[in-house]
Amino acid sequence: MRYSISSLVKQAFRGHSGWPEAFRHPEPAKHYDVVIVGGGGHGLATAYYLAKNHEITNVAVLERGWIGSGNVGRNTTIVRSNYLLNSEIPLLEWSLKLWEGLSEELNYNVMFSQRGVLDIFHTDGQRDEAVRRGNAMIVNGVDAVMLDRKQVLDMMPLVDENNGRYPVLGGLLQPRAGNARHDAVAWGYARAADRMGADIIQNCEVTGFCRGPNGEVTGVETNRGQISAGKVAVAVAGHTSQVMGMVGMKLPCESHTLQAFVSEAVKPCVNTVATFGVGHLYISQSDKGGLVFGGMVDGYNSYTQRGNLPIVEDVAEAMMMFMPALGRVRLLRHWAGVVDMTMDGSPFICKTPLENLYLNGGWNYTGFKAIPGAAWCFAHTVANGAPHKFNAPFHLDRFAEGRPVDATGGGPFPNHH
Ligand SMILES: Cc1cc2nc3c(=O)[nH]c(=O)nc-3n(C[C@H](O)[C@H](O)[C@H](O)COP(=O)(O)OP(=O)(O)OC[C@H]3O[C@@H](n4cnc5c(N)ncnc54)[C@H](O)[C@@H]3O)c2cc1C
């Protein structure tokens, strides 16, 4: 739809009424070829890629709350492919490439901003790790630049250059990385999937699975009745172990809350996404001016979507070490999402041992950036009953086989978001 200036002014004063709906609100049908459980970024994008790449359009996305209520609307929006392992980089780099064309593809502005992600290091050991990681990225065709201390301080003038305990030695920059507008991603994929025929059904909670005579999955039980399905694809992020528990599968992952923080709006002062190498802290600045930052997961398991005070203290302390000039900036709010932490820090994007059941989950704190690429691969896996080469390493058997994709063992930086 195109608007003239005068009609735009009219739109601005119409009191939030009369917007065309972005997607339909259908009642659930009795049967779908594919039922996707979870209307977060991964679930919605999977519906889109099933239709676009595989012509599978008789699809429902079942969301127990509303679109955007989960982690897709709660994260700090960092998008990057600055990974270390050969098994991780192709998937994340493919995802980054899809991000680069996403607004155009969905005809929806996801505000992807390639302002760079800068991992700052403070010890010789961290510099060695950064060099290794940068080399692994370059070998895999990913952009990576090593910055010296002066270049880091030129980019981030508010970082404490005289910190005696944690001096700035340099940084590893991925210039093509950056951030995006999180809920726009959910709405953009929802609208695009809806237009290609998928039913997006909100307030529809999956409470169990229907099984056939040989144990195969044949559909789902929901608070709005039973829905049969050729295939069921689970993408419920923080509730992965809970939902997979409904079919008796015990997964090597557990749920924690992860908090994020935003300050009052201040003038532009952070023009990249920066991570502090020695404390769990990362920071960027939103287009509105708020400083968006976060740290480590809360220390115990929870499904509460709100965080506890020890992490607030930890993050504020790290911020004071990193950028003391921000000490008088007021915190506007903080919130949490529920993340599914796996034992090796890597996700599951795979067919499960149960016939017709597929799983996308275990995203730890890093699944936002992966939405386009992982959902693209998940749709491929669901359509073909076999993985794409990019998601082949992320199967459930890897622990039993002794082949973890050990993202957590990759050095001091892998835990940032
Ligand atoms: C504070 C925070 C900061 C983060 N920062 C980053 C970052 O900077 N970069 C990054 O890459 N990642 C980040 N992440 C991680 C990222 O947000 C998640 O990995 C990713 O969003 C998870 O995938 P999703 O979008 O599909 O999840 P969600 O949006 O959580 O979608 C899952 C959906 O499943 C629904 N659901 C659950 N159970 C059921 C059921 N029984 N029936 C039906 N529906 C159900 C939920 O309601 C939910 O809407 C962060 C996460 C948090 C919490």
Tab-separated table of C-alpha atoms and ligand atoms in Angstrom:
chain	number	residue	atom	x	y	z
A	1	MET	CA	0.000	0.000	0.000
A	2	ARG	CA	1.378	3.466	-0.905
A	3	TYR	CA	0.490	6.645	0.998
A	4	SER	CA	0.798	10.304	-0.028
A	5	ILE	CA	2.109	12.771	2.593
A	6	SER	CA	-1.407	14.062	3.324
A	7	SER	CA	-2.807	10.556	3.767
A	8	LEU	CA	0.163	9.710	6.020
A	9	VAL	CA	-0.727	12.704	8.231
A	10	LYS	CA	-4.321	11.487	8.301
A	11	GLN	CA	-3.106	8.013	9.310
A	12	ALA	CA	-1.010	9.523	12.106
A	13	PHE	CA	-4.056	11.177	13.721
A	14	ARG	CA	-6.617	8.417	13.396
A	15	GLY	CA	-6.143	7.111	16.954
A	16	HIS	CA	-4.721	3.678	16.246
A	17	SER	CA	-7.906	2.453	14.623
A	18	GLY	CA	-8.582	0.912	11.264
A	19	TRP	CA	-5.214	-0.763	10.664
A	20	PRO	CA	-5.502	-3.679	8.242
A	21	GLU	CA	-4.666	-6.914	10.085
A	22	ALA	CA	-1.196	-8.243	9.328
A	23	PHE	CA	-2.387	-11.852	9.372
A	24	ARG	CA	-5.636	-13.842	9.694
A	25	HIS	CA	-6.883	-15.365	12.952
A	26	PRO	CA	-8.321	-18.689	11.781
A	27	GLU	CA	-9.878	-21.422	13.894
A	28	PRO	CA	-7.704	-24.549	13.934
A	29	ALA	CA	-8.559	-27.076	11.200
A	30	LYS	CA	-8.839	-30.805	12.011
A	31	HIS	CA	-5.732	-31.725	10.012
A	32	TYR	CA	-2.557	-30.149	8.640
A	33	ASP	CA	0.362	-31.580	6.697
A	34	VAL	CA	2.689	-29.938	9.215
A	35	VAL	CA	1.879	-28.586	12.673
A	36	ILE	CA	4.536	-26.290	14.118
A	37	VAL	CA	4.444	-25.967	17.899
A	38	GLY	CA	5.556	-22.497	19.033
A	39	GLY	CA	4.977	-19.151	17.309
A	40	GLY	CA	8.350	-17.591	18.051
A	41	GLY	CA	10.875	-16.541	15.450
A	42	HIS	CA	11.881	-20.094	14.576
A	43	GLY	CA	8.335	-21.472	14.333
A	44	LEU	CA	7.051	-18.619	12.146
A	45	ALA	CA	10.100	-18.602	9.897
A	46	THR	CA	9.862	-22.380	9.478
A	47	ALA	CA	6.273	-21.994	8.252
A	48	TYR	CA	7.459	-19.366	5.783
A	49	TYR	CA	10.343	-21.468	4.401
A	50	LEU	CA	8.176	-24.617	4.211
A	51	ALA	CA	5.868	-22.684	1.887
A	52	LYS	CA	8.493	-20.743	-0.006
A	53	ASN	CA	11.136	-23.430	-0.537
A	54	HIS	CA	9.108	-26.655	-0.406
A	55	GLU	CA	5.568	-25.692	-1.447
A	56	ILE	CA	4.175	-27.068	1.804
A	57	THR	CA	1.397	-24.644	2.707
A	58	ASN	CA	-1.121	-26.738	4.644
A	59	VAL	CA	0.658	-25.713	7.832
A	60	ALA	CA	-0.427	-24.450	11.259
A	61	VAL	CA	1.721	-22.570	13.744
A	62	LEU	CA	0.282	-23.121	17.238
A	63	GLU	CA	1.234	-20.469	19.773
A	64	ARG	CA	0.064	-20.750	23.351
A	65	GLY	CA	0.310	-16.995	23.972
A	66	TRP	CA	0.576	-14.335	21.314
A	67	ILE	CA	3.074	-13.824	18.514
A	68	GLY	CA	6.190	-12.184	19.915
A	69	SER	CA	5.489	-13.030	23.570
A	70	GLY	CA	8.469	-15.373	23.870
A	71	ASN	CA	12.169	-14.818	23.436
A	72	VAL	CA	11.822	-13.451	19.929
A	73	GLY	CA	10.380	-10.279	21.489
A	74	ARG	CA	12.655	-10.295	24.558
A	75	ASN	CA	16.182	-10.590	23.275
A	76	THR	CA	18.929	-8.036	22.729
A	77	THR	CA	18.887	-8.596	18.953
A	78	ILE	CA	22.545	-9.304	18.259
A	79	VAL	CA	23.107	-10.865	14.847
A	80	ARG	CA	26.583	-12.195	14.060
A	81	SER	CA	28.472	-15.168	12.623
A	82	ASN	CA	31.751	-14.703	14.511
A	83	TYR	CA	31.903	-18.312	15.655
A	84	LEU	CA	34.906	-20.585	16.088
A	85	LEU	CA	33.928	-24.106	15.056
A	86	ASN	CA	33.723	-25.333	11.471
A	87	SER	CA	30.485	-27.081	12.401
A	88	GLU	CA	28.872	-23.797	13.546
A	89	ILE	CA	30.095	-21.176	11.093
A	90	PRO	CA	28.324	-22.327	7.883
A	91	LEU	CA	24.887	-22.267	9.548
A	92	LEU	CA	25.370	-18.881	11.214
A	93	GLU	CA	26.975	-17.307	8.141
A	94	TRP	CA	24.096	-18.572	5.982
A	95	SER	CA	21.747	-16.991	8.500
A	96	LEU	CA	23.628	-13.682	8.317
A	97	LYS	CA	23.380	-13.748	4.521
A	98	LEU	CA	19.615	-14.234	4.800
A	99	TRP	CA	19.446	-11.331	7.292
A	100	GLU	CA	21.152	-9.120	4.718
A	101	GLY	CA	18.177	-9.499	2.359
A	102	LEU	CA	15.409	-10.086	4.885
A	103	SER	CA	13.595	-6.723	4.873
A	104	GLU	CA	13.339	-6.912	1.093
A	105	GLU	CA	12.360	-10.579	1.079
A	106	LEU	CA	9.559	-10.126	3.637
A	107	ASN	CA	8.659	-6.626	2.413
A	108	TYR	CA	8.834	-5.689	6.092
A	109	ASN	CA	11.483	-3.458	7.643
A	110	VAL	CA	13.277	-5.613	10.211
A	111	MET	CA	15.721	-2.720	10.775
A	112	PHE	CA	18.781	-4.899	10.306
A	113	SER	CA	21.708	-2.599	11.061
A	114	GLN	CA	25.225	-3.813	10.259
A	115	ARG	CA	26.999	-1.691	12.838
A	116	GLY	CA	29.523	-4.442	13.682
A	117	VAL	CA	30.114	-6.643	16.705
A	118	LEU	CA	33.332	-5.898	18.587
A	119	ASP	CA	34.737	-8.408	21.106
A	120	ILE	CA	37.193	-6.490	23.248
A	121	PHE	CA	40.060	-8.412	24.849
A	122	HIS	CA	42.063	-7.573	27.937
A	123	THR	CA	44.661	-10.341	28.376
A	124	ASP	CA	47.217	-12.075	26.180
A	125	GLY	CA	45.271	-15.329	26.432
A	126	GLN	CA	42.135	-13.623	25.177
A	127	ARG	CA	44.081	-12.073	22.313
A	128	ASP	CA	45.286	-15.558	21.298
A	129	GLU	CA	41.701	-16.784	21.339
A	130	ALA	CA	40.517	-13.799	19.314
A	131	VAL	CA	43.244	-14.384	16.693
A	132	ARG	CA	42.267	-18.056	16.481
A	133	ARG	CA	38.607	-17.209	16.146
A	134	GLY	CA	39.277	-14.492	13.573
A	135	ASN	CA	41.364	-16.921	11.515
A	136	ALA	CA	38.648	-19.585	11.704
A	137	MET	CA	36.150	-17.017	10.458
A	138	ILE	CA	38.368	-15.892	7.559
A	139	VAL	CA	39.089	-19.480	6.518
A	140	ASN	CA	35.308	-20.000	6.378
A	141	GLY	CA	34.776	-16.885	4.251
A	142	VAL	CA	33.475	-14.704	7.088
A	143	ASP	CA	34.620	-11.096	7.598
A	144	ALA	CA	36.891	-10.553	10.616
A	145	VAL	CA	39.243	-7.696	11.510
A	146	MET	CA	41.694	-7.487	14.407
A	147	LEU	CA	41.791	-4.024	15.975
A	148	ASP	CA	44.582	-2.673	18.158
A	149	ARG	CA	43.974	-0.757	21.366
A	150	LYS	CA	43.807	2.642	19.667
A	151	GLN	CA	41.333	1.450	17.053
A	152	VAL	CA	39.104	0.006	19.788
A	153	LEU	CA	39.182	3.229	21.775
A	154	ASP	CA	38.458	5.282	18.654
A	155	MET	CA	35.320	3.175	18.106
A	156	MET	CA	34.306	3.029	21.770
A	157	PRO	CA	35.567	6.255	23.387
A	158	LEU	CA	33.682	5.672	26.641
A	159	VAL	CA	35.467	2.395	27.419
A	160	ASP	CA	37.803	2.838	30.410
A	161	GLU	CA	41.223	2.905	28.784
A	162	ASN	CA	43.056	3.194	32.109
A	163	ASN	CA	41.518	0.224	33.830
A	164	GLY	CA	44.568	-1.173	35.648
A	165	ARG	CA	43.087	-4.594	36.184
A	166	TYR	CA	41.555	-5.064	32.738
A	167	PRO	CA	43.497	-2.920	30.267
A	168	VAL	CA	42.122	-2.767	26.723
A	169	LEU	CA	44.553	-4.625	24.448
A	170	GLY	CA	42.478	-4.768	21.271
A	171	GLY	CA	39.389	-6.303	19.757
A	172	LEU	CA	38.005	-8.695	17.167
A	173	LEU	CA	35.498	-6.937	14.924
A	174	GLN	CA	32.978	-8.525	12.595
A	175	PRO	CA	31.899	-5.517	10.502
A	176	ARG	CA	28.883	-7.231	8.846
A	177	ALA	CA	27.360	-8.191	12.188
A	178	GLY	CA	24.966	-5.917	14.060
A	179	ASN	CA	21.408	-5.956	15.298
A	180	ALA	CA	17.781	-5.868	14.179
A	181	ARG	CA	14.326	-5.008	15.450
A	182	HIS	CA	13.217	-8.178	17.262
A	183	ASP	CA	9.427	-8.047	17.099
A	184	ALA	CA	9.483	-6.849	13.489
A	185	VAL	CA	11.116	-10.166	12.673
A	186	ALA	CA	8.208	-12.057	14.263
A	187	TRP	CA	5.575	-9.917	12.558
A	188	GLY	CA	7.358	-9.945	9.213
A	189	TYR	CA	7.596	-13.731	9.115
A	190	ALA	CA	4.033	-14.107	10.485
A	191	ARG	CA	2.594	-11.926	7.754
A	192	ALA	CA	4.630	-13.599	5.020
A	193	ALA	CA	3.758	-17.132	6.226
A	194	ASP	CA	0.079	-16.212	6.497
A	195	ARG	CA	0.057	-14.850	2.947
A	196	MET	CA	1.523	-18.111	1.692
A	197	GLY	CA	-1.300	-20.063	3.348
A	198	ALA	CA	-0.105	-21.020	6.846
A	199	ASP	CA	-2.641	-20.707	9.689
A	200	ILE	CA	-1.202	-18.818	12.657
A	201	ILE	CA	-3.242	-19.794	15.680
A	202	GLN	CA	-2.647	-17.844	18.893
A	203	ASN	CA	-3.890	-18.827	22.359
A	204	CYS	CA	-3.520	-22.463	21.378
A	205	GLU	CA	-1.373	-24.441	23.799
A	206	VAL	CA	-0.098	-27.903	22.957
A	207	THR	CA	-0.749	-30.129	25.959
A	208	GLY	CA	0.159	-33.549	24.561
A	209	PHE	CA	0.932	-35.602	21.459
A	210	CYS	CA	-1.237	-38.152	19.622
A	211	ARG	CA	0.482	-41.425	18.804
A	212	GLY	CA	-0.231	-44.136	16.241
A	213	PRO	CA	-0.071	-47.911	16.712
A	214	ASN	CA	3.713	-48.006	16.235
A	215	GLY	CA	4.388	-45.062	18.518
A	216	GLU	CA	4.613	-42.613	15.600
A	217	VAL	CA	3.412	-39.059	16.217
A	218	THR	CA	0.104	-38.391	14.452
A	219	GLY	CA	-0.907	-35.008	15.852
A	220	VAL	CA	-1.207	-32.875	18.950
A	221	GLU	CA	-3.627	-32.336	21.806
A	222	THR	CA	-4.337	-28.684	22.482
A	223	ASN	CA	-6.534	-26.560	24.729
A	224	ARG	CA	-8.625	-26.051	21.563
A	225	GLY	CA	-8.982	-29.731	20.708
A	226	GLN	CA	-7.069	-32.426	18.902
A	227	ILE	CA	-5.293	-31.591	15.630
A	228	SER	CA	-3.938	-34.357	13.435
A	229	ALA	CA	-0.764	-33.821	11.450
A	230	GLY	CA	1.439	-35.555	8.912
A	231	LYS	CA	4.443	-34.129	10.732
A	232	VAL	CA	4.895	-32.186	13.960
A	233	ALA	CA	7.754	-29.686	14.280
A	234	VAL	CA	8.512	-28.404	17.784
A	235	ALA	CA	10.116	-24.932	18.139
A	236	VAL	CA	9.275	-23.790	21.670
A	237	ALA	CA	12.643	-22.357	22.825
A	238	GLY	CA	12.704	-22.162	26.676
A	239	HIS	CA	10.021	-24.859	26.937
A	240	THR	CA	11.821	-27.473	24.838
A	241	SER	CA	12.422	-29.983	27.629
A	242	GLN	CA	8.869	-29.519	28.929
A	243	VAL	CA	7.171	-30.088	25.549
A	244	MET	CA	9.464	-32.945	24.516
A	245	GLY	CA	8.781	-34.459	27.936
A	246	MET	CA	5.168	-34.854	26.790
A	247	VAL	CA	6.345	-37.596	24.374
A	248	GLY	CA	8.649	-39.106	26.967
A	249	MET	CA	11.874	-37.660	25.578
A	250	LYS	CA	14.346	-36.467	28.169
A	251	LEU	CA	16.741	-33.967	26.611
A	252	PRO	CA	20.196	-32.811	27.700
A	253	CYS	CA	18.977	-29.249	28.255
A	254	GLU	CA	17.548	-27.156	31.052
A	255	SER	CA	15.678	-23.853	31.264
A	256	HIS	CA	17.065	-20.679	32.831
A	257	THR	CA	15.933	-17.085	32.763
A	258	LEU	CA	18.137	-14.613	30.926
A	259	GLN	CA	17.737	-10.916	31.619
A	260	ALA	CA	18.113	-7.847	29.438
A	261	PHE	CA	18.309	-4.184	30.433
A	262	VAL	CA	17.596	-0.854	28.807
A	263	SER	CA	18.569	2.599	30.045
A	264	GLU	CA	16.921	5.961	29.531
A	265	ALA	CA	17.639	7.450	26.101
A	266	VAL	CA	20.945	9.254	25.769
A	267	LYS	CA	22.742	10.852	22.820
A	268	PRO	CA	24.510	8.446	20.443
A	269	CYS	CA	27.574	7.119	22.277
A	270	VAL	CA	27.807	3.406	21.383
A	271	ASN	CA	27.791	2.869	17.644
A	272	THR	CA	28.603	-0.825	17.527
A	273	VAL	CA	27.718	-3.913	19.573
A	274	ALA	CA	30.544	-4.337	22.076
A	275	THR	CA	31.354	-7.156	24.472
A	276	PHE	CA	33.502	-6.811	27.572
A	277	GLY	CA	35.945	-9.714	27.495
A	278	VAL	CA	36.345	-10.226	31.214
A	279	GLY	CA	32.874	-9.748	32.634
A	280	HIS	CA	29.578	-11.032	31.346
A	281	LEU	CA	28.504	-7.818	29.673
A	282	TYR	CA	27.616	-6.646	26.203
A	283	ILE	CA	26.107	-3.369	25.072
A	284	SER	CA	24.564	-1.632	22.076
A	285	GLN	CA	22.403	1.451	21.630
A	286	SER	CA	18.908	1.373	20.223
A	287	ASP	CA	17.754	3.799	17.544
A	288	LYS	CA	15.687	5.528	20.269
A	289	GLY	CA	18.861	6.150	22.286
A	290	GLY	CA	18.408	3.551	25.060
A	291	LEU	CA	21.511	1.566	25.970
A	292	VAL	CA	20.624	-2.105	25.639
A	293	PHE	CA	22.764	-4.478	27.623
A	294	GLY	CA	22.848	-7.858	29.269
A	295	GLY	CA	24.968	-10.515	30.900
A	296	MET	CA	24.833	-14.099	32.083
A	297	VAL	CA	21.795	-16.310	32.755
A	298	ASP	CA	20.258	-16.398	36.219
A	299	GLY	CA	21.843	-19.077	38.351
A	300	TYR	CA	18.929	-21.437	38.812
A	301	ASN	CA	16.246	-23.044	36.677
A	302	SER	CA	13.042	-21.095	36.199
A	303	TYR	CA	10.180	-20.384	33.778
A	304	THR	CA	9.255	-17.007	35.260
A	305	GLN	CA	10.186	-14.539	32.456
A	306	ARG	CA	11.444	-12.154	35.153
A	307	GLY	CA	14.912	-12.033	36.582
A	308	ASN	CA	16.455	-11.833	40.028
A	309	LEU	CA	18.616	-9.174	41.634
A	310	PRO	CA	22.073	-10.842	41.839
A	311	ILE	CA	22.370	-10.688	38.037
A	312	VAL	CA	21.257	-7.049	38.045
A	313	GLU	CA	24.133	-6.349	40.434
A	314	ASP	CA	26.625	-8.392	38.396
A	315	VAL	CA	25.730	-6.654	35.165
A	316	ALA	CA	25.761	-3.171	36.726
A	317	GLU	CA	29.184	-3.884	38.276
A	318	ALA	CA	30.594	-5.080	34.966
A	319	MET	CA	29.201	-1.974	33.284
A	320	MET	CA	30.977	0.247	35.824
A	321	MET	CA	34.271	-1.516	35.152
A	322	PHE	CA	33.823	-1.314	31.393
A	323	MET	CA	32.329	2.142	30.865
A	324	PRO	CA	32.392	4.079	34.152
A	325	ALA	CA	31.144	7.227	32.385
A	326	LEU	CA	27.703	5.601	32.260
A	327	GLY	CA	27.477	5.423	36.042
A	328	ARG	CA	24.790	8.102	36.279
A	329	VAL	CA	22.630	6.843	33.430
A	330	ARG	CA	19.328	5.587	34.789
A	331	LEU	CA	18.111	2.074	34.161
A	332	LEU	CA	14.651	2.249	32.595
A	333	ARG	CA	13.614	-1.396	32.804
A	334	HIS	CA	14.797	-4.983	32.765
A	335	TRP	CA	13.040	-8.168	31.810
A	336	ALA	CA	13.806	-11.829	31.154
A	337	GLY	CA	13.119	-14.635	28.753
A	338	VAL	CA	13.356	-18.368	29.307
A	339	VAL	CA	16.246	-19.973	27.440
A	340	ASP	CA	16.924	-23.672	26.897
A	341	MET	CA	20.577	-24.304	27.752
A	342	THR	CA	22.207	-27.408	26.266
A	343	MET	CA	25.267	-29.142	27.640
A	344	ASP	CA	27.525	-28.144	24.716
A	345	GLY	CA	26.002	-24.715	24.077
A	346	SER	CA	24.711	-25.740	20.634
A	347	PRO	CA	21.154	-26.235	19.356
A	348	PHE	CA	19.118	-29.173	18.078
A	349	ILE	CA	17.782	-28.868	14.519
A	350	CYS	CA	16.834	-32.397	13.619
A	351	LYS	CA	14.462	-35.287	13.065
A	352	THR	CA	13.878	-37.072	16.377
A	353	PRO	CA	13.888	-40.854	16.912
A	354	LEU	CA	10.057	-40.708	16.964
A	355	GLU	CA	8.535	-41.008	13.500
A	356	ASN	CA	7.058	-37.707	12.205
A	357	LEU	CA	8.478	-35.632	15.069
A	358	TYR	CA	11.050	-32.882	14.432
A	359	LEU	CA	12.857	-30.577	16.837
A	360	ASN	CA	14.308	-27.085	16.676
A	361	GLY	CA	15.515	-25.941	20.109
A	362	GLY	CA	18.345	-25.729	22.602
A	363	TRP	CA	19.248	-22.230	21.476
A	364	ASN	CA	20.863	-21.174	24.733
A	365	TYR	CA	21.204	-17.381	24.527
A	366	THR	CA	21.995	-17.283	20.852
A	367	GLY	CA	18.943	-18.159	18.778
A	368	PHE	CA	17.782	-14.784	17.476
A	369	LYS	CA	20.585	-14.406	14.941
A	370	ALA	CA	19.953	-17.964	13.803
A	371	ILE	CA	16.250	-17.504	13.008
A	372	PRO	CA	16.469	-17.167	9.208
A	373	GLY	CA	19.229	-19.750	8.664
A	374	ALA	CA	18.097	-22.346	11.184
A	375	ALA	CA	14.434	-22.129	10.156
A	376	TRP	CA	15.505	-22.444	6.510
A	377	CYS	CA	17.409	-25.645	7.434
A	378	PHE	CA	14.628	-26.879	9.719
A	379	ALA	CA	12.079	-26.493	6.908
A	380	HIS	CA	14.441	-28.475	4.664
A	381	THR	CA	14.729	-31.198	7.329
A	382	VAL	CA	10.965	-31.404	7.884
A	383	ALA	CA	10.220	-31.442	4.135
A	384	ASN	CA	12.845	-34.066	3.262
A	385	GLY	CA	13.024	-36.120	6.450
A	386	ALA	CA	16.791	-35.510	6.428
A	387	PRO	CA	19.037	-32.597	7.422
A	388	HIS	CA	20.656	-30.010	5.200
A	389	LYS	CA	24.461	-30.112	5.457
A	390	PHE	CA	24.412	-26.872	7.508
A	391	ASN	CA	22.325	-28.415	10.310
A	392	ALA	CA	23.634	-32.000	10.078
A	393	PRO	CA	25.953	-31.572	13.135
A	394	PHE	CA	23.047	-30.443	15.348
A	395	HIS	CA	21.359	-33.788	15.983
A	396	LEU	CA	20.209	-35.318	19.240
A	397	ASP	CA	22.555	-38.313	19.154
A	398	ARG	CA	25.710	-36.239	19.339
A	399	PHE	CA	26.092	-36.673	23.103
A	400	ALA	CA	25.636	-40.449	22.995
A	401	GLU	CA	28.090	-40.594	20.082
A	402	GLY	CA	30.653	-38.381	21.826
A	403	ARG	CA	30.430	-35.713	19.103
A	404	PRO	CA	29.227	-32.555	20.881
A	405	VAL	CA	29.464	-29.257	19.005
A	406	ASP	CA	31.330	-27.745	21.901
A	407	ALA	CA	30.531	-24.039	21.634
A	408	THR	CA	31.041	-23.547	25.373
A	409	GLY	CA	34.612	-24.896	25.175
A	410	GLY	CA	35.560	-22.483	22.413
A	411	GLY	CA	37.210	-19.731	24.469
A	412	PRO	CA	36.213	-16.746	26.554
A	413	PHE	CA	33.773	-15.144	24.107
A	414	PRO	CA	31.335	-17.857	23.013
A	415	ASN	CA	28.827	-17.042	25.703
A	416	HIS	CA	27.874	-13.662	24.397
A	417	HIS	CA	24.599	-13.266	22.660
B	1	LIG	C1	17.223	-11.518	27.412
B	1	LIG	C2	17.593	-12.307	26.182
B	1	LIG	C3	18.565	-11.813	25.321
B	1	LIG	C4	18.910	-12.522	24.187
B	1	LIG	N1	19.767	-11.940	23.302
B	1	LIG	C5	20.037	-12.558	22.126
B	1	LIG	C6	20.846	-11.899	21.153
B	1	LIG	O1	21.279	-10.761	21.352
B	1	LIG	N2	21.113	-12.555	19.995
B	1	LIG	C7	20.646	-13.820	19.765
B	1	LIG	O2	20.953	-14.384	18.715
B	1	LIG	N3	19.831	-14.453	20.658
B	1	LIG	C8	19.513	-13.847	21.824
B	1	LIG	N4	18.678	-14.448	22.738
B	1	LIG	C9	18.162	-15.790	22.441
B	1	LIG	C10	16.993	-15.749	21.479
B	1	LIG	O3	16.060	-14.759	21.852
B	1	LIG	C11	16.321	-17.127	21.457
B	1	LIG	O4	17.299	-18.143	21.301
B	1	LIG	C12	15.326	-17.269	20.307
B	1	LIG	O5	14.468	-16.158	20.236
B	1	LIG	C13	14.531	-18.557	20.539
B	1	LIG	O6	13.737	-18.890	19.456
B	1	LIG	P1	12.228	-18.366	19.224
B	1	LIG	O7	12.287	-16.980	18.722
B	1	LIG	O8	11.550	-19.329	18.336
B	1	LIG	O9	11.657	-18.435	20.701
B	1	LIG	P2	10.316	-17.886	21.355
B	1	LIG	O10	9.968	-16.534	20.852
B	1	LIG	O11	10.465	-18.063	22.828
B	1	LIG	O12	9.246	-18.888	20.763
B	1	LIG	C14	8.800	-20.085	21.359
B	1	LIG	C15	7.307	-20.001	21.499
B	1	LIG	O13	6.794	-21.263	21.904
B	1	LIG	C16	5.626	-21.010	22.655
B	1	LIG	N5	5.282	-22.214	23.408
B	1	LIG	C17	5.910	-22.751	24.484
B	1	LIG	N6	5.264	-23.843	24.902
B	1	LIG	C18	4.206	-24.027	24.062
B	1	LIG	C19	3.165	-24.983	23.992
B	1	LIG	N7	3.087	-25.999	24.870
B	1	LIG	N8	2.231	-24.845	23.005
B	1	LIG	C20	2.300	-23.834	22.109
B	1	LIG	N9	3.268	-22.876	22.149
B	1	LIG	C21	4.206	-22.987	23.114
B	1	LIG	C22	6.030	-19.840	23.534
B	1	LIG	O14	4.900	-19.153	24.043
B	1	LIG	C23	6.864	-19.005	22.576
B	1	LIG	O15	6.131	-17.949	21.974
B	1	LIG	C24	18.319	-13.778	23.907
B	1	LIG	C25	17.329	-14.290	24.769
B	1	LIG	C26	16.953	-13.545	25.888
B	1	LIG	C27	15.904	-14.086	26.796
